[in-house]
Amino acid sequence: MAMLKVKFNQKKRVKLAQGLWLMNWLSVFAGILVFGMGLFLKIELRKRSEVMDNSESHFVPNSLILMGILSCAFNGFAGKICYDSLDPAKFAKWKPMLKPYMALCFIFNILIFFVALICFLMRGSLESTLAQGLKNSMKFYRDTDTPGRCFMKKTIDMLQIEFKCCGNNGFKDWFEIQWISNRYLDFSSKEVKDRIKSNVDGRYLVDGVPFSCCNPSSPRPCIQYQVTNNSAHYSYDYQTEELNLWRRGCREALVNYYSNMMNTMGAVVLLVWLFETTVMVGLRLLHTSLESIPNPEDPECESEGWILENSVKETLKSALESLKKIGKFNQVESDAEAGGEEGGKTQAVTTVS
């Protein structure tokens, strides 16, 4: 029994073809939108690639760009088919291609649904990438004279100012690394010597943060050195001075920024997927309604269109049988080739003897 069987006359077929033609070209614009979103996300990720551990996070924008290109190609082709379906003579040349094309459309719709899900599920991967990348980048903050790393100070400072954040997980991360360059340290000073000697790795660690961690909305001048020393500053308690430094870590700020962006893109891609699925169903109905016309010379006669010629269970069973036949055919071919090679070897041995 056919699934979702619909009766069509010529007027309905014409309306369906015209509607699908319009929907396919709208889908082309949707593909351009998906392509643009992927390109925008890729640019945004590249802007901060210095604070990311690897390029795994580019899987999402690359997938969006690919899906956008494929959407434009598939829907442009489908639009041409729908336009030519109004003329039986022109439609005849597309008939051999329609079944493979519908199979490709089905695979494409699965892929675009998968990309939409990935947009929602990439937060965890992005979080680990940023956590390690920021940790490594902060270590290079002081290397303003080292080729290849001299830009890192500016990158981190601009990041903390733009996203109103400090450190990786919080401002205390700066206490664990030497972020002040040796060229700005007075090694004849007793304080500097004591701090370096007190550290196993010989680093100059302070309970201070870069200026970019300062909150400009703070009612008092920024306290960026001796942050945890309450007695060093008048009327100060670092645990309650919430406005003095940014409390949020940059990892959390960036993850939220990119996650919100990808969630929005995922929702758009999901809507595109629903639209593409509707177009695919409509194209299948048009295809079957034109193929089932009892008298091709009489285009005004009624016909039936359907999504599946048989039930879902029967269709799956038929597909599995087809796959088994292909597997057996390949096995027979390989056995025949092996037998041919053995026969050739036997003949060669006989000739030599």
Short mmCIF file of C-alpha atoms in Angstrom, two decimals:
data_model
loop_
_atom_site.label_atom_id
_atom_site.label_comp_id
_atom_site.label_asym_id
_atom_site.label_seq_id
_atom_site.Cartn_x
_atom_site.Cartn_y
_atom_site.Cartn_z
CA MET A 1 0.00 0.00 0.00
CA ALA A 2 1.40 3.36 -1.06
CA MET A 3 2.24 5.90 1.62
CA LEU A 4 0.50 9.33 1.50
CA LYS A 5 -1.30 8.71 -1.79
CA VAL A 6 -2.81 11.86 -3.35
CA LYS A 7 -4.97 12.23 -6.47
CA PHE A 8 -3.99 14.91 -8.99
CA ASN A 9 -5.56 16.43 -12.07
CA GLN A 10 -3.72 18.66 -14.52
CA LYS A 11 -4.60 21.85 -12.61
CA LYS A 12 -3.26 20.46 -9.33
CA ARG A 13 -0.07 19.20 -10.99
CA VAL A 14 0.54 22.61 -12.53
CA LYS A 15 -0.05 24.39 -9.20
CA LEU A 16 2.26 21.93 -7.40
CA ALA A 17 5.01 22.42 -10.00
CA GLN A 18 4.72 26.22 -9.82
CA GLY A 19 4.69 26.21 -6.02
CA LEU A 20 7.73 23.91 -5.87
CA TRP A 21 9.56 26.09 -8.40
CA LEU A 22 9.07 29.10 -6.13
CA MET A 23 9.98 27.12 -2.99
CA ASN A 24 13.16 25.80 -4.59
CA TRP A 25 14.38 29.29 -5.41
CA LEU A 26 13.54 30.39 -1.88
CA SER A 27 15.64 27.43 -0.73
CA VAL A 28 18.51 28.72 -2.87
CA PHE A 29 18.39 31.98 -0.90
CA ALA A 30 18.21 29.92 2.31
CA GLY A 31 21.36 28.10 1.15
CA ILE A 32 23.08 31.44 0.60
CA LEU A 33 22.05 32.40 4.16
CA VAL A 34 23.52 29.15 5.58
CA PHE A 35 26.71 29.73 3.56
CA GLY A 36 26.92 33.31 4.90
CA MET A 37 26.42 32.13 8.49
CA GLY A 38 29.21 29.58 8.12
CA LEU A 39 31.54 32.18 6.65
CA PHE A 40 30.72 34.66 9.44
CA LEU A 41 31.33 32.03 12.16
CA LYS A 42 34.62 31.01 10.54
CA ILE A 43 35.82 34.63 10.52
CA GLU A 44 34.76 35.08 14.17
CA LEU A 45 36.66 31.93 15.19
CA ARG A 46 39.75 32.97 13.23
CA LYS A 47 39.76 36.34 15.01
CA ARG A 48 40.54 34.51 18.25
CA SER A 49 42.40 31.48 16.92
CA GLU A 50 45.43 32.51 19.05
CA VAL A 51 43.52 31.64 22.22
CA MET A 52 42.24 28.29 20.90
CA ASP A 53 44.08 25.04 21.34
CA ASN A 54 43.33 23.55 17.90
CA SER A 55 41.22 23.95 14.78
CA GLU A 56 38.54 21.35 15.71
CA SER A 57 36.04 24.14 16.35
CA HIS A 58 36.12 24.99 12.62
CA PHE A 59 34.12 21.81 11.87
CA VAL A 60 30.83 23.70 12.38
CA PRO A 61 31.55 26.67 10.05
CA ASN A 62 33.06 24.37 7.40
CA SER A 63 29.94 22.17 7.55
CA LEU A 64 27.65 25.20 7.25
CA ILE A 65 29.59 26.48 4.24
CA LEU A 66 29.39 23.04 2.56
CA MET A 67 25.66 22.67 3.29
CA GLY A 68 25.03 26.16 1.93
CA ILE A 69 26.80 25.34 -1.35
CA LEU A 70 25.00 21.98 -1.69
CA SER A 71 21.64 23.60 -0.92
CA CYS A 72 22.11 26.13 -3.72
CA ALA A 73 23.15 23.38 -6.17
CA PHE A 74 20.37 20.90 -5.26
CA ASN A 75 17.57 23.46 -5.18
CA GLY A 76 18.69 25.22 -8.34
CA PHE A 77 18.60 21.85 -10.12
CA ALA A 78 15.19 20.99 -8.60
CA GLY A 79 13.84 24.38 -9.70
CA LYS A 80 14.78 23.55 -13.30
CA ILE A 81 13.05 20.15 -13.04
CA CYS A 82 9.87 21.75 -11.66
CA TYR A 83 9.88 24.34 -14.45
CA ASP A 84 10.33 21.68 -17.16
CA SER A 85 7.67 19.42 -15.60
CA LEU A 86 5.01 21.75 -17.02
CA ASP A 87 6.01 20.49 -20.49
CA PRO A 88 5.79 16.65 -20.84
CA ALA A 89 8.35 16.66 -23.66
CA LYS A 90 10.95 18.52 -21.54
CA PHE A 91 10.15 16.48 -18.43
CA ALA A 92 10.86 13.21 -20.25
CA LYS A 93 14.63 13.89 -20.30
CA TRP A 94 14.71 14.25 -16.50
CA LYS A 95 12.88 10.97 -15.74
CA PRO A 96 16.01 8.71 -15.60
CA MET A 97 17.71 11.12 -13.17
CA LEU A 98 14.84 11.65 -10.72
CA LYS A 99 15.22 8.50 -8.57
CA PRO A 100 18.98 8.98 -7.98
CA TYR A 101 18.35 12.69 -7.40
CA MET A 102 15.65 11.96 -4.79
CA ALA A 103 18.05 9.56 -3.02
CA LEU A 104 20.71 12.31 -2.94
CA CYS A 105 18.13 14.78 -1.61
CA PHE A 106 17.27 12.35 1.19
CA ILE A 107 20.97 12.00 2.15
CA PHE A 108 21.39 15.78 1.96
CA ASN A 109 18.45 16.32 4.33
CA ILE A 110 19.96 13.86 6.83
CA LEU A 111 23.28 15.72 6.65
CA ILE A 112 21.73 19.16 7.14
CA PHE A 113 19.77 17.85 10.16
CA PHE A 114 23.04 16.45 11.55
CA VAL A 115 24.74 19.85 11.08
CA ALA A 116 21.87 21.57 12.93
CA LEU A 117 22.34 19.16 15.87
CA ILE A 118 26.11 19.72 15.86
CA CYS A 119 25.51 23.48 16.21
CA PHE A 120 23.66 22.79 19.47
CA LEU A 121 26.13 20.19 20.78
CA MET A 122 29.49 21.87 20.13
CA ARG A 123 29.63 23.73 23.47
CA GLY A 124 31.64 21.00 25.25
CA SER A 125 34.29 20.74 22.53
CA LEU A 126 34.55 24.53 22.27
CA GLU A 127 34.92 24.84 26.05
CA SER A 128 37.87 22.41 26.22
CA THR A 129 39.52 24.06 23.19
CA LEU A 130 39.27 27.51 24.76
CA ALA A 131 40.30 26.35 28.25
CA GLN A 132 43.63 24.94 27.03
CA GLY A 133 44.16 27.68 24.43
CA LEU A 134 43.67 30.52 26.93
CA LYS A 135 45.92 28.81 29.47
CA ASN A 136 48.76 28.59 26.92
CA SER A 137 48.17 32.13 25.62
CA MET A 138 48.39 33.65 29.10
CA LYS A 139 51.84 32.08 29.55
CA PHE A 140 53.05 34.03 26.51
CA TYR A 141 51.60 37.35 27.71
CA ARG A 142 55.01 38.58 28.89
CA ASP A 143 56.89 37.59 25.68
CA THR A 144 56.59 41.01 24.04
CA ASP A 145 60.12 40.72 22.59
CA THR A 146 59.80 37.15 21.27
CA PRO A 147 59.10 36.83 17.52
CA GLY A 148 55.79 35.06 16.91
CA ARG A 149 54.52 35.86 20.40
CA CYS A 150 54.95 39.63 20.64
CA PHE A 151 51.29 40.16 19.67
CA MET A 152 49.92 37.97 22.48
CA LYS A 153 49.84 40.74 25.11
CA LYS A 154 47.71 42.96 22.88
CA THR A 155 45.45 40.01 21.95
CA ILE A 156 44.78 39.09 25.59
CA ASP A 157 44.29 42.71 26.67
CA MET A 158 41.82 43.42 23.85
CA LEU A 159 39.99 40.19 24.61
CA GLN A 160 39.60 41.03 28.31
CA ILE A 161 38.44 44.57 27.54
CA GLU A 162 35.97 43.52 24.82
CA PHE A 163 34.39 40.64 26.73
CA LYS A 164 34.70 42.18 30.20
CA CYS A 165 36.51 39.16 31.56
CA CYS A 166 39.75 38.33 33.35
CA GLY A 167 41.98 35.27 33.13
CA ASN A 168 40.90 31.80 32.06
CA ASN A 169 38.48 30.86 34.84
CA GLY A 170 38.87 34.10 36.83
CA PHE A 171 41.33 36.84 37.83
CA LYS A 172 43.23 34.50 40.22
CA ASP A 173 44.63 32.63 37.20
CA TRP A 174 47.07 35.53 36.74
CA PHE A 175 48.52 34.82 40.22
CA GLU A 176 49.82 31.43 38.99
CA ILE A 177 51.89 32.65 36.02
CA GLN A 178 54.60 35.23 35.50
CA TRP A 179 52.91 37.77 33.26
CA ILE A 180 55.47 40.57 33.84
CA SER A 181 58.45 40.44 31.47
CA ASN A 182 61.96 40.07 32.99
CA ARG A 183 63.04 43.24 31.20
CA TYR A 184 60.80 45.25 33.53
CA LEU A 185 62.09 43.62 36.73
CA ASP A 186 64.88 45.09 38.86
CA PHE A 187 66.91 42.01 39.80
CA SER A 188 68.99 44.04 42.25
CA SER A 189 65.84 44.61 44.33
CA LYS A 190 65.51 42.41 47.43
CA GLU A 191 61.76 42.01 46.88
CA VAL A 192 62.25 40.69 43.34
CA LYS A 193 65.01 38.30 44.46
CA ASP A 194 62.90 36.97 47.33
CA ARG A 195 59.90 36.36 45.12
CA ILE A 196 61.97 34.50 42.51
CA LYS A 197 63.74 32.40 45.17
CA SER A 198 60.45 31.53 46.87
CA ASN A 199 59.20 29.92 43.65
CA VAL A 200 60.38 26.43 42.63
CA ASP A 201 60.43 27.32 38.94
CA GLY A 202 62.20 30.64 39.55
CA ARG A 203 59.26 32.71 38.34
CA TYR A 204 58.22 36.15 39.53
CA LEU A 205 54.67 35.60 40.77
CA VAL A 206 52.51 38.38 42.21
CA ASP A 207 48.91 38.71 43.34
CA GLY A 208 48.30 41.19 40.56
CA VAL A 209 46.56 41.30 37.17
CA PRO A 210 47.03 43.19 33.87
CA PHE A 211 45.31 46.58 33.52
CA SER A 212 42.79 45.09 31.07
CA CYS A 213 41.15 43.23 33.97
CA CYS A 214 40.06 46.53 35.52
CA ASN A 215 36.38 47.39 35.48
CA PRO A 216 36.02 51.03 34.34
CA SER A 217 32.68 51.21 36.15
CA SER A 218 34.40 50.75 39.50
CA PRO A 219 33.77 53.71 41.86
CA ARG A 220 37.40 53.65 43.00
CA PRO A 221 40.69 53.60 41.05
CA CYS A 222 41.56 50.12 39.86
CA ILE A 223 43.58 47.99 42.27
CA GLN A 224 45.56 45.61 40.09
CA TYR A 225 48.52 44.92 42.39
CA GLN A 226 48.39 43.31 45.85
CA VAL A 227 44.82 42.39 45.03
CA THR A 228 44.48 39.96 47.97
CA ASN A 229 46.26 42.20 50.50
CA ASN A 230 43.48 44.11 52.27
CA SER A 231 45.92 46.01 54.49
CA ALA A 232 47.76 47.47 51.48
CA HIS A 233 44.75 49.58 50.51
CA TYR A 234 42.47 51.85 52.47
CA SER A 235 38.92 50.63 53.08
CA TYR A 236 39.38 47.59 50.87
CA ASP A 237 38.22 43.98 50.97
CA TYR A 238 39.05 42.06 47.79
CA GLN A 239 36.29 39.50 48.42
CA THR A 240 33.56 42.14 48.38
CA GLU A 241 34.98 44.61 45.84
CA GLU A 242 33.00 43.12 42.95
CA LEU A 243 33.23 46.22 40.78
CA ASN A 244 37.01 46.59 40.92
CA LEU A 245 38.00 43.69 38.60
CA TRP A 246 36.06 41.59 36.14
CA ARG A 247 35.03 38.45 38.02
CA ARG A 248 34.06 36.37 34.99
CA GLY A 249 36.73 34.26 33.28
CA CYS A 250 37.34 34.72 29.55
CA ARG A 251 36.69 31.04 28.85
CA GLU A 252 33.13 31.37 30.13
CA ALA A 253 32.64 34.67 28.27
CA LEU A 254 33.86 33.26 24.94
CA VAL A 255 31.98 29.98 25.31
CA ASN A 256 28.74 31.87 25.97
CA TYR A 257 29.40 34.20 23.04
CA TYR A 258 30.06 31.40 20.53
CA SER A 259 27.39 29.08 21.99
CA ASN A 260 24.68 31.73 21.63
CA MET A 261 25.83 32.36 18.08
CA MET A 262 25.83 28.65 17.17
CA ASN A 263 22.47 28.04 18.88
CA THR A 264 20.93 30.77 16.74
CA MET A 265 22.55 29.32 13.63
CA GLY A 266 21.38 25.82 14.62
CA ALA A 267 17.79 27.07 14.91
CA VAL A 268 18.03 28.70 11.45
CA VAL A 269 19.51 25.52 9.93
CA LEU A 270 16.73 23.47 11.55
CA LEU A 271 14.14 25.73 9.89
CA VAL A 272 15.98 25.35 6.57
CA TRP A 273 15.91 21.56 7.08
CA LEU A 274 12.13 21.62 7.61
CA PHE A 275 11.71 23.73 4.47
CA GLU A 276 14.02 21.41 2.47
CA THR A 277 12.11 18.34 3.69
CA THR A 278 8.81 19.92 2.59
CA VAL A 279 10.30 20.65 -0.85
CA MET A 280 11.61 17.08 -1.14
CA VAL A 281 8.18 15.63 -0.27
CA GLY A 282 6.49 17.93 -2.79
CA LEU A 283 9.01 17.00 -5.49
CA ARG A 284 8.42 13.31 -4.82
CA LEU A 285 4.63 13.79 -5.18
CA LEU A 286 5.14 15.70 -8.43
CA HIS A 287 7.51 13.04 -9.76
CA THR A 288 5.18 10.11 -9.00
CA SER A 289 2.05 11.94 -10.19
CA LEU A 290 3.67 12.62 -13.56
CA GLU A 291 5.01 9.07 -13.89
CA SER A 292 1.64 7.49 -13.07
CA ILE A 293 -0.31 9.34 -15.79
CA PRO A 294 -2.16 6.48 -17.55
CA ASN A 295 -2.13 8.16 -20.97
CA PRO A 296 0.89 10.48 -21.54
CA GLU A 297 -0.78 11.81 -24.71
CA ASP A 298 -3.67 13.11 -22.58
CA PRO A 299 -2.08 15.46 -19.99
CA GLU A 300 -5.50 16.41 -18.58
CA CYS A 301 -6.22 12.94 -17.19
CA GLU A 302 -6.03 12.24 -13.47
CA SER A 303 -3.08 10.49 -11.80
CA GLU A 304 -1.89 9.52 -8.34
CA GLY A 305 1.19 10.67 -6.46
CA TRP A 306 2.76 9.12 -3.37
CA ILE A 307 5.78 9.37 -1.09
CA LEU A 308 6.54 5.63 -0.96
CA GLU A 309 5.16 3.11 -3.42
CA ASN A 310 4.86 0.55 -0.61
CA SER A 311 4.66 0.78 3.18
CA VAL A 312 7.74 1.76 5.20
CA LYS A 313 8.28 -1.85 6.32
CA GLU A 314 8.07 -3.22 2.77
CA THR A 315 10.33 -0.45 1.44
CA LEU A 316 13.02 -1.20 4.06
CA LYS A 317 12.75 -4.92 3.33
CA SER A 318 13.14 -4.30 -0.40
CA ALA A 319 16.15 -2.03 0.21
CA LEU A 320 17.85 -4.68 2.36
CA GLU A 321 17.26 -7.34 -0.30
CA SER A 322 18.77 -5.06 -2.93
CA LEU A 323 21.85 -4.54 -0.75
CA LYS A 324 22.18 -8.31 -0.24
CA LYS A 325 21.97 -8.89 -3.99
CA ILE A 326 24.70 -6.29 -4.59
CA GLY A 327 26.87 -7.98 -1.92
CA LYS A 328 26.37 -11.44 -3.49
CA PHE A 329 27.09 -10.05 -6.97
CA ASN A 330 30.37 -8.54 -5.78
CA GLN A 331 31.30 -11.83 -4.07
CA VAL A 332 30.61 -13.83 -7.26
CA GLU A 333 32.74 -11.38 -9.26
CA SER A 334 35.66 -11.63 -6.82
CA ASP A 335 35.40 -15.49 -6.82
CA ALA A 336 35.35 -15.49 -10.62
CA GLU A 337 38.45 -13.27 -10.73
CA ALA A 338 40.23 -15.49 -8.21
CA GLY A 339 39.30 -18.60 -10.25
CA GLY A 340 40.56 -16.94 -13.40
CA GLU A 341 43.92 -16.13 -11.79
CA GLU A 342 44.32 -19.72 -10.50
CA GLY A 343 43.45 -21.10 -13.95
CA GLY A 344 46.06 -18.82 -15.52
CA LYS A 345 48.72 -19.99 -13.08
CA THR A 346 47.89 -23.69 -13.73
CA GLN A 347 48.11 -23.13 -17.47
CA ALA A 348 51.45 -21.39 -17.10
CA VAL A 349 52.85 -24.27 -15.00
CA THR A 350 51.65 -26.82 -17.60
CA THR A 351 53.29 -24.85 -20.40
CA VAL A 352 56.63 -24.69 -18.54
CA SER A 353 56.61 -28.43 -17.84
#
